[in-house]
Coordinates of C-alpha atoms in Angstrom, one line a residue:
M843 CA -14.3 7.1 -23.2
S844 CA -17.9 5.9 -23.1
N845 CA -20.3 7.2 -20.5
E846 CA -21.9 3.8 -20.4
T847 CA -18.8 2.2 -18.8
L848 CA -19.6 1.4 -15.2
V849 CA -17.0 1.9 -12.5
S850 CA -17.5 0.2 -9.2
I851 CA -15.9 2.0 -6.2
I852 CA -15.5 -0.1 -3.1
V853 CA -15.1 1.4 0.4
P854 CA -14.3 -0.8 3.4
I855 CA -15.5 1.0 6.6
F856 CA -14.5 0.5 10.2
N857 CA -15.2 3.2 12.8
S858 CA -14.8 6.2 10.4
E859 CA -17.7 8.4 11.5
K860 CA -15.4 11.5 11.7
Y861 CA -14.4 11.3 8.1
L862 CA -16.9 9.2 6.3
A863 CA -19.3 11.8 5.0
K864 CA -16.5 13.8 3.4
T865 CA -15.0 10.7 1.8
I866 CA -18.4 9.7 0.3
D867 CA -19.0 13.2 -0.9
S868 CA -15.7 13.3 -2.8
I869 CA -16.8 10.1 -4.6
L870 CA -20.3 11.1 -5.4
N871 CA -19.2 14.6 -6.7
Q872 CA -16.9 13.1 -9.4
T873 CA -17.1 14.5 -12.8
Y874 CA -17.7 11.0 -14.1
K875 CA -21.1 10.0 -12.9
N876 CA -21.6 6.4 -14.0
I877 CA -20.4 4.8 -10.9
E878 CA -21.7 2.4 -8.3
L879 CA -20.5 3.0 -4.7
I880 CA -20.3 -0.1 -2.6
L881 CA -20.0 0.7 1.1
V882 CA -19.0 -2.3 3.2
N883 CA -19.4 -1.6 6.9
D884 CA -17.0 -4.0 8.6
G885 CA -18.6 -4.2 12.0
S886 CA -18.2 -0.6 13.1
T887 CA -19.1 0.2 16.7
D888 CA -19.5 4.0 16.1
N889 CA -22.1 5.8 13.9
S890 CA -20.5 4.7 10.6
A891 CA -23.4 2.2 9.9
Q892 CA -26.0 4.9 10.4
I893 CA -24.2 7.4 8.2
C894 CA -24.0 4.8 5.4
D895 CA -27.7 4.0 5.6
E896 CA -28.7 7.7 5.6
L897 CA -26.5 8.6 2.6
S898 CA -27.8 5.6 0.6
K899 CA -31.3 7.2 0.8
V900 CA -30.2 10.3 -1.1
D901 CA -28.3 8.7 -3.9
N902 CA -29.3 5.5 -5.7
R903 CA -25.8 4.8 -6.8
I904 CA -24.9 3.8 -3.2
Q905 CA -25.2 0.2 -2.0
V906 CA -24.6 -0.6 1.7
F907 CA -23.6 -3.9 3.2
H908 CA -23.1 -4.6 6.9
T909 CA -20.8 -7.4 8.1
S910 CA -19.1 -8.5 11.3
N911 CA -15.6 -7.2 11.8
N912 CA -13.4 -9.4 9.5
G913 CA -10.8 -6.8 8.3
P914 CA -10.4 -4.7 5.2
G915 CA -9.3 -7.6 3.0
N916 CA -12.5 -9.5 3.6
A917 CA -14.6 -6.3 3.1
R918 CA -12.9 -5.6 -0.2
N919 CA -13.4 -9.2 -1.4
L920 CA -17.1 -8.9 -0.6
G921 CA -17.2 -5.6 -2.6
I922 CA -15.5 -7.3 -5.6
S923 CA -18.1 -10.2 -5.5
L924 CA -20.9 -7.7 -5.5
A925 CA -19.5 -5.2 -8.1
K926 CA -21.2 -5.0 -11.5
G927 CA -18.7 -2.6 -13.1
D928 CA -16.2 -3.1 -15.8
Y929 CA -13.6 -1.5 -13.6
I930 CA -12.9 -1.5 -9.9
Q931 CA -11.5 1.2 -7.7
F932 CA -10.9 1.2 -4.0
V933 CA -11.1 4.1 -1.6
D934 CA -10.3 4.1 2.1
S935 CA -13.1 5.5 4.4
D936 CA -11.0 8.4 5.8
D937 CA -9.4 9.6 2.6
L938 CA -10.5 11.9 -0.3
I939 CA -10.2 11.7 -4.1
E940 CA -9.8 14.6 -6.5
I941 CA -13.0 15.5 -8.4
K942 CA -11.7 14.2 -11.8
M943 CA -10.0 11.0 -10.5
V944 CA -12.4 8.5 -11.9
E945 CA -12.7 10.4 -15.2
Q946 CA -8.9 10.6 -15.6
L947 CA -8.2 7.0 -14.7
L948 CA -10.9 5.7 -16.9
K949 CA -9.8 7.8 -19.8
S950 CA -6.2 6.6 -19.4
V951 CA -7.0 2.9 -19.1
E952 CA -9.3 2.9 -22.1
S953 CA -7.2 5.1 -24.4
E954 CA -4.1 3.1 -23.7
D955 CA -5.9 -0.3 -23.6
A956 CA -4.1 -0.9 -20.3
D957 CA -4.8 -3.6 -17.8
I958 CA -4.4 -1.2 -14.9
V959 CA -3.7 2.5 -14.4
V960 CA -1.7 3.9 -11.4
C961 CA -1.8 7.5 -10.4
G962 CA 0.2 9.6 -7.9
M963 CA -0.9 10.3 -4.3
K964 CA -1.0 13.2 -1.9
R965 CA 0.0 12.2 1.6
I966 CA -1.0 14.3 4.6
D967 CA 0.5 13.4 7.9
Q968 CA -0.4 14.5 11.4
A969 CA 1.6 17.7 11.1
N970 CA -0.5 18.5 8.1
L971 CA 2.5 18.4 5.8
N972 CA 1.6 17.7 2.2
T973 CA 4.0 15.6 0.1
I974 CA 3.3 14.4 -3.5
S975 CA 4.4 11.0 -4.7
C976 CA 4.4 10.5 -8.5
C977 CA 6.3 9.1 -11.4
T978 CA 6.5 10.2 -15.0
T979 CA 3.5 9.4 -17.1
K980 CA 4.3 6.3 -19.3
L981 CA 3.0 3.0 -20.6
S982 CA 4.9 -0.1 -19.7
L983 CA 4.7 -3.4 -21.6
D984 CA 5.3 -7.0 -20.7
E985 CA 8.8 -7.5 -19.1
E986 CA 9.1 -3.7 -18.5
I987 CA 6.3 -4.1 -15.9
K988 CA 8.6 -5.8 -13.4
D989 CA 11.0 -2.9 -13.5
E990 CA 8.1 -0.5 -13.3
F991 CA 6.7 -2.2 -10.2
V992 CA 10.0 -1.8 -8.3
L993 CA 10.1 1.9 -9.4
L994 CA 6.6 2.3 -8.0
L995 CA 7.8 0.7 -4.8
K996 CA 10.5 3.4 -4.5
F997 CA 7.8 6.1 -5.0
G998 CA 5.4 4.5 -2.5
L999 CA 2.8 3.8 -5.2
A1000 CA 3.0 0.0 -5.7
Y1001 CA 1.3 -1.6 -2.7
S1002 CA -1.8 0.4 -2.0
P1003 CA -4.9 -0.5 -3.9
V1004 CA -6.4 3.0 -3.6
N1005 CA -4.4 4.8 -6.4
K1006 CA -5.3 2.3 -9.1
L1007 CA -8.1 1.4 -11.5
Y1008 CA -8.4 -2.4 -12.1
R1009 CA -10.1 -4.4 -14.9
K1010 CA -12.7 -6.6 -13.2
S1011 CA -12.3 -9.2 -16.0
I1012 CA -8.7 -9.9 -14.9
I1013 CA -9.7 -10.2 -11.2
N1014 CA -12.4 -12.6 -12.2
E1015 CA -10.4 -14.6 -14.7
Y1016 CA -7.5 -15.3 -12.2
N1017 CA -9.7 -15.3 -9.1
I1018 CA -7.5 -12.6 -7.5
K1019 CA -8.5 -11.9 -3.9
F1020 CA -7.2 -10.1 -0.8
N1021 CA -5.7 -12.5 1.8
D1022 CA -8.2 -12.7 4.6
D1023 CA -5.7 -14.2 7.0
L1024 CA -3.4 -11.1 7.0
L1025 CA -4.0 -7.9 8.9
I1026 CA -1.1 -6.2 7.1
G1027 CA 0.1 -6.7 3.6
E1028 CA -3.0 -8.2 2.1
D1029 CA -3.3 -5.3 -0.3
A1030 CA 0.3 -5.6 -1.4
L1031 CA -0.1 -9.3 -2.2
F1032 CA -3.2 -8.5 -4.2
N1033 CA -1.3 -6.0 -6.3
I1034 CA 1.7 -8.3 -6.9
E1035 CA -0.6 -11.1 -8.1
Y1036 CA -2.6 -8.6 -10.3
F1037 CA 0.5 -7.0 -11.8
S1038 CA 1.9 -10.5 -12.6
K1039 CA -1.2 -11.0 -14.9
C1040 CA -0.8 -7.6 -16.7
S1041 CA 0.8 -7.0 -20.1
R1042 CA 0.1 -3.2 -20.3
V1043 CA 0.5 -0.9 -17.3
F1044 CA -0.2 2.8 -17.6
I1045 CA 1.2 5.3 -15.0
Y1046 CA -0.5 8.7 -14.7
E1047 CA 1.7 11.1 -12.8
E1048 CA -0.9 13.4 -11.4
P1049 CA -1.6 12.9 -7.6
L1050 CA -5.4 12.2 -7.7
Y1051 CA -5.7 10.4 -4.4
I1052 CA -5.5 12.2 -1.0
Y1053 CA -4.3 9.8 1.7
H1054 CA -4.5 10.9 5.3
Q1055 CA -1.9 9.2 7.5
R1056 CA -3.5 9.3 11.0
P1057 CA -1.9 8.4 14.3
G1058 CA -3.1 5.1 15.6
S1059 CA -4.1 3.7 12.3
L1060 CA -3.6 0.0 11.5
T1061 CA -0.5 0.8 9.3
Q1062 CA 1.1 2.8 12.1
K1063 CA 0.9 0.1 14.8
F1064 CA 3.6 -2.6 15.3
Y1065 CA 2.4 -6.1 15.0
K1066 CA 4.5 -9.3 14.8
E1067 CA 2.3 -9.8 11.7
K1068 CA 4.1 -6.9 10.0
E1069 CA 7.4 -8.7 10.1
I1070 CA 5.8 -11.9 8.8
A1071 CA 4.0 -9.9 6.1
Q1072 CA 7.1 -8.1 4.9
I1073 CA 9.1 -11.4 4.6
L1074 CA 6.2 -12.9 2.6
L1075 CA 6.0 -9.8 0.3
Y1076 CA 9.8 -9.9 -0.3
Q1077 CA 9.5 -13.6 -1.2
K1078 CA 6.6 -13.0 -3.6
L1079 CA 8.4 -10.1 -5.2
R1080 CA 11.5 -12.2 -5.8
E1081 CA 9.3 -14.7 -7.5
F1082 CA 7.6 -12.0 -9.6
I1083 CA 10.7 -10.2 -10.9
G1084 CA 13.0 -13.3 -11.0
I1085 CA 16.0 -14.2 -8.9
E1086 CA 19.0 -13.2 -11.2
V1087 CA 21.8 -12.3 -8.9
E1088 CA 23.1 -9.6 -11.2
S1089 CA 19.7 -8.1 -12.0
E1090 CA 19.6 -4.3 -11.5
T1091 CA 16.0 -4.6 -10.7
L1092 CA 16.7 -7.0 -8.0
R1093 CA 19.3 -4.7 -6.5
E1094 CA 16.8 -1.9 -6.5
L1095 CA 14.3 -4.1 -4.8
N1096 CA 16.8 -5.0 -2.2
S1097 CA 17.6 -1.4 -1.6
Y1098 CA 13.9 -0.7 -1.0
Y1099 CA 13.6 -3.6 1.4
L1100 CA 16.7 -2.6 3.3
M1101 CA 14.5 0.4 4.4
E1102 CA 11.4 -1.7 5.0
F1103 CA 13.3 -4.2 7.2
S1104 CA 15.0 -1.4 9.0
F1105 CA 11.6 0.1 9.8
I1106 CA 10.5 -3.2 11.3
I1107 CA 13.6 -3.2 13.6
Y1108 CA 12.8 0.4 14.6
Q1109 CA 9.2 -0.4 15.4
N1110 CA 10.3 -3.3 17.5
S1111 CA 12.4 -0.9 19.6
I1112 CA 9.4 1.3 20.5
G1113 CA 8.1 1.0 24.1
I1114 CA 11.3 -0.4 25.7
K1115 CA 10.8 0.0 29.5
N1116 CA 13.8 -1.6 31.1
I1117 CA 17.1 -3.4 30.4
G1118 CA 15.4 -6.8 30.4
D1119 CA 13.0 -5.6 27.8
F1120 CA 15.8 -4.1 25.8
L1121 CA 17.8 -7.4 25.8
E1122 CA 14.7 -9.3 24.7
K1123 CA 14.3 -6.9 21.8
V1124 CA 17.9 -7.3 20.8
K1125 CA 17.4 -11.1 20.6
D1126 CA 14.4 -10.4 18.3
T1127 CA 16.5 -8.2 16.1
K1128 CA 19.4 -10.7 16.0
K1129 CA 16.9 -13.4 14.9
F1130 CA 15.4 -11.1 12.3
I1131 CA 18.7 -10.1 10.6
S1132 CA 19.8 -13.7 10.5
R1133 CA 16.9 -14.6 8.3
P1134 CA 17.9 -15.5 4.7
E1135 CA 15.7 -12.7 3.3
F1136 CA 17.5 -10.1 5.3
K1137 CA 20.9 -11.5 4.4
A1138 CA 19.9 -11.5 0.7
V1139 CA 18.9 -7.8 0.9
A1140 CA 22.2 -6.9 2.8
R1141 CA 24.3 -8.8 0.3
N1142 CA 23.1 -7.4 -2.9
S1143 CA 21.7 -3.9 -2.4
Y1144 CA 22.4 -0.4 -3.6
S1145 CA 23.4 2.0 -0.8
Y1146 CA 22.1 5.4 -1.8
S1147 CA 22.6 7.1 1.5
S1148 CA 24.8 7.2 4.6
F1149 CA 21.8 5.9 6.5
Q1150 CA 21.8 2.7 4.4
R1151 CA 25.5 2.3 4.6
L1152 CA 25.5 2.5 8.3
V1153 CA 22.7 0.0 8.6
L1154 CA 24.7 -2.4 6.5
L1155 CA 27.8 -1.8 8.5
L1156 CA 26.1 -2.5 11.9
T1157 CA 24.4 -5.5 10.4
N1158 CA 27.7 -7.0 9.0
V1159 CA 29.6 -6.5 12.3
K1160 CA 26.6 -8.1 14.2
C1161 CA 26.1 -5.1 16.5
E1162 CA 22.3 -5.5 17.0
S1163 CA 22.0 -3.4 20.1
L1164 CA 23.7 -0.4 18.4
L1165 CA 21.6 -0.9 15.3
M1166 CA 18.4 -0.7 17.3
L1167 CA 19.6 2.4 19.1
F1168 CA 20.6 4.1 15.9
L1169 CA 17.2 3.3 14.2
Y1170 CA 15.3 4.4 17.3
C1171 CA 17.2 7.8 17.5
H1172 CA 17.0 8.3 13.7
N1173 CA 13.2 8.0 13.6
R1174 CA 12.7 9.9 16.9
F1175 CA 14.9 12.9 16.4
Y1176 CA 16.0 13.2 12.8
K1177 CA 13.8 15.7 10.8
K1178 CA 13.6 13.2 7.9
P1179 CA 11.9 10.1 9.3
L1180 CA 12.6 6.6 8.1
R1181 CA 9.4 6.6 6.1
L1182 CA 6.5 9.0 5.5

């Protein structure tokens, strides 16, 4: 590993004054020093802009750019266009990275001549419970990458851009960008497109990224856009891995999306105030499970748990109201929530 290799670290920022200084410190204190830190303040209305400007005065590796609020995808795209490094890494403005993250990812991607390296993550929820997501360290080649991507989905490591090191040359060659039109799922689409251009993917099992799942964050809110985004992601993944009906990889993908689609139905059940509201939500659920994507998932999916089998049963007998009630109670009261 050459110390001359420049790594560009891009941080999109929106109203992160409580966490921003610690996030930046965790980046600047890396054991690998040849980095440029690109801070894109995405129209923050708190003190985030001032914090960025002050920190840039004490370390010449920091560049700060202020924009109007256009979302994290737009901010990351701006960072990519400004990056001078051979490799690109993304960090969210309220998270932390382990002190050797850049060094370990760079060493892995260069020693294996990989197009991307993926590492594990530590996830901390509001109850301060620490869970580690990781796979076995391995190098995947060509067609294996499709299977590997679905495995990463199951571990929760595929869609986020923050636990990966990308080659900027591949991003430039294929003009890969984050979709500015999506509030949710733009990072997942970016990764699907990037992985489709890779011939060598290296997975490093150590959890080097520390993700804080905070209440009220964008990923925790329900938007109609989330349903649209998940349908689009499923379609794109079907294209990526192929559409063979008997494919084991496809069945694994469908099993994963049975959980994702169930989570959308659950989120749609939140905030029901009266019987009229409930009936309207049931109509939404009926419309959703009648979509061809949901039917494809239900028709050709592994059922690893009693939860999945019950979701499929209630779907097949078209009992939408009971399905909503089950999902709502499961996430509200069961000690193992639908997702972390």
